[in-house]
Every structure is written in C-alpha cells, then in structure tokens.
Amino acid sequence: MGRVNVSNRPSSSQSTSGSSSSSAISNALASLSASTSSASSNSQQGDTLVTAEKLKELNRLIHQCHEEKNRSEHNLTNIAKTHERMQQEKKLSPYYKTKLKGLYNTAMQDAESEAELLRKALDNITDMRAARIEKRIQAKHYGSSIYIILAEQNALTIPLWTGKVDEKPPPLCGAIPCDSNYIAKVKDMVAALVKGIDGDENWILAEVVSYNHSTNKYEVDDIDEDQKERHTVSRRRIVILPLMRADPETDSDALYEVGTLVLALYPQTTCFYRGVVHDRPKGPQDDYLVLFEDISYAEGYSPPLVVAQRYIMPWKEIKKK
C-alpha cells in the first residue's frame, strides 16, 4: 500500500478486519508461491542443498540433546534417592553433604550442556527462517501487500534471547537500546524519519543500504516497494530495530512498561506512529498491545492493537534545524 499520513491511515476496524486481511494474505502468498516455482533450477538446487545441510545439522543437535537429557536423568535419580535415604536416617552426614555437592555440580553441568545444544538448535532454525525471508525480500515484483506480510514474518524470525543464569540481555534485545556509537549493518531493518513527495515526514520501515562515516548519514531503502525510494538520512533520524526478542518470563526488565509513549508499526502498514503501551507480552510468543493516537475516537486513541517486539521503540521527537 502507498505511504499513509496519520490523518488518512487505515482505521482500527480496517486493521482488525479478519476477512479482508486473510484474503490479502492468501492472494499475496499465492503470488509468492507462483513466483518461487518459476525460479531458476540452479538457484533452487543450491537453496535445497543448503537447507538440507541445515536440517541435517538440526537433526544431529536434537539427537544430541535427547542423549544429553537421558544421560542426566540417571544423575537426577541419584539425587532423589540420596534425599530419600537422608530422610529415612534423619540426618545430614558429611558423607551425604559431599555426595550431594558432587551430584548437584554434575546436574548443573548437564543442564548447561543441554541448554547450549538447544541454543545452537535455535540459532540453526533462526538462520533457516531468516534466509527464507531474505530470499523473498530480494524479489522486487510482488507489490506492497507481500511486503507487509514479510515484515510480519520477519518479526517472528528474530531469535528469543536465551541467556545463561544471571546473564543480562544485550543491547538491541527488546526495549534495550543500542550503544550510542553503534552503526547499523547493511540489510539491517530500521525506522527512518523521511520526507515524502507531499512534504510530510513519516517514520517508515526501511532497510540499510550503506553508511557514510564522513557525513554520518545512512542510505536506506523504503521496504514498501510501491514507493521505489532510496533515502539519505542522518543518524539522528534513524532508530535501529531490535535484533532479539526479550522473554517476559525471564527478562521482563527488557520490555517497555505499560503507559510508555512509543513509536510502533501500525498494523497492515509500513509506517510507525505514536502510541501508548496498553499491555506487555505475557509469554515468549506474545506481542504488545498498543493504543495509537487517533483523533477519530472520542478518547483520542484507537482500541488496543497488536504490535510485535520487533516493531516498537521509544518515542523520539526530532527537532527541526
């Protein structure tokens, strides 16, 4: 869809309409499927080989994880039996203290080994999903609707942060901003404040093309192919989007608080608009609920709309020079 201003963006009822959205998605995916089937055989064979290798590696990691889990079960059984004997004898002797210390140390090592295998498996899955999305984005003839769908799918491909015990989430995880000197990489997704043909400024979803260290400016491509625009934008007009999702169950501090003023991607568009966090994600797969500023409603805000962690950032006011 074309670029929209705040005054004429889709209404909340349009954004939450199931039938029209489903129809658009079905049509766009049908177009994508037809185009994919017509790709060159060499490209398909190459992609198939890479995918096969990735799946083979994933299968190996899953088997290793099962073996690690089965091996650790024996140690956990010994811990349970030792506690039973202690309760029967009603005392904690030096022997049991030493034995339990060794068993628990082994259990912690087993758990970390299993967790590391799971992290590798998740990284493998993330790589495959990201490659699939990248291949689709590189095709430049699907029209606007497919880019909206791909943007939604892209939000699902960024990995969930799974740190070690007491390890804090890194920058660009959830609501944690990047370092002040961080430079976005080529193909990174960003929010960019750009001026349209009509002279109005909009925060758009864009992809980084390059960065000029001399001028401190980015070149970015509008993700909406209908616009066919490349913009040169200063660093202060760029917000780098999260590269990882935060887990609400373990890293709630890396999420925006309810009531926070934010910029969020409006559903079924490729533009960011101002809103307020209405509710935070409850689980790893959940999204935010955002109340967008909307003068068409008596309260001045839209009903709660779903926004993925990938596409929400703190409100940033840019003063005109």
PDB file of C-alpha atoms in Angstrom, residues 19 86 95 110 124 129 178 198-199 224 238 262 293:
ATOM      1  CA  SER A  19     -11.742 -11.423   6.192  1.00  0.00           C
ATOM      2  CA  MET A  86      18.725 -38.845  54.255  1.00  0.00           C
ATOM      3  CA  TYR A  95      29.193 -38.253  53.530  1.00  0.00           C
ATOM      4  CA  ASP A 110      24.471 -31.424  32.427  1.00  0.00           C
ATOM      5  CA  ASN A 124      20.056 -23.035  13.257  1.00  0.00           C
ATOM      6  CA  ARG A 129      13.917 -18.773   8.670  1.00  0.00           C
ATOM      7  CA  CYS A 178      21.921   0.012  21.077  1.00  0.00           C
ATOM      8  CA  ASP A 198       3.919  15.692  -0.351  1.00  0.00           C
ATOM      9  CA  GLY A 199       6.430  17.237   2.059  1.00  0.00           C
ATOM     10  CA  ASP A 224       7.412  -0.643   0.660  1.00  0.00           C
ATOM     11  CA  ILE A 238      17.341   6.542  12.331  1.00  0.00           C
ATOM     12  CA  VAL A 262       6.283   4.708  21.904  1.00  0.00           C
ATOM     13  CA  GLU A 293      -3.146   8.227  18.865  1.00  0.00           C
TER      14      GLU A 293
END
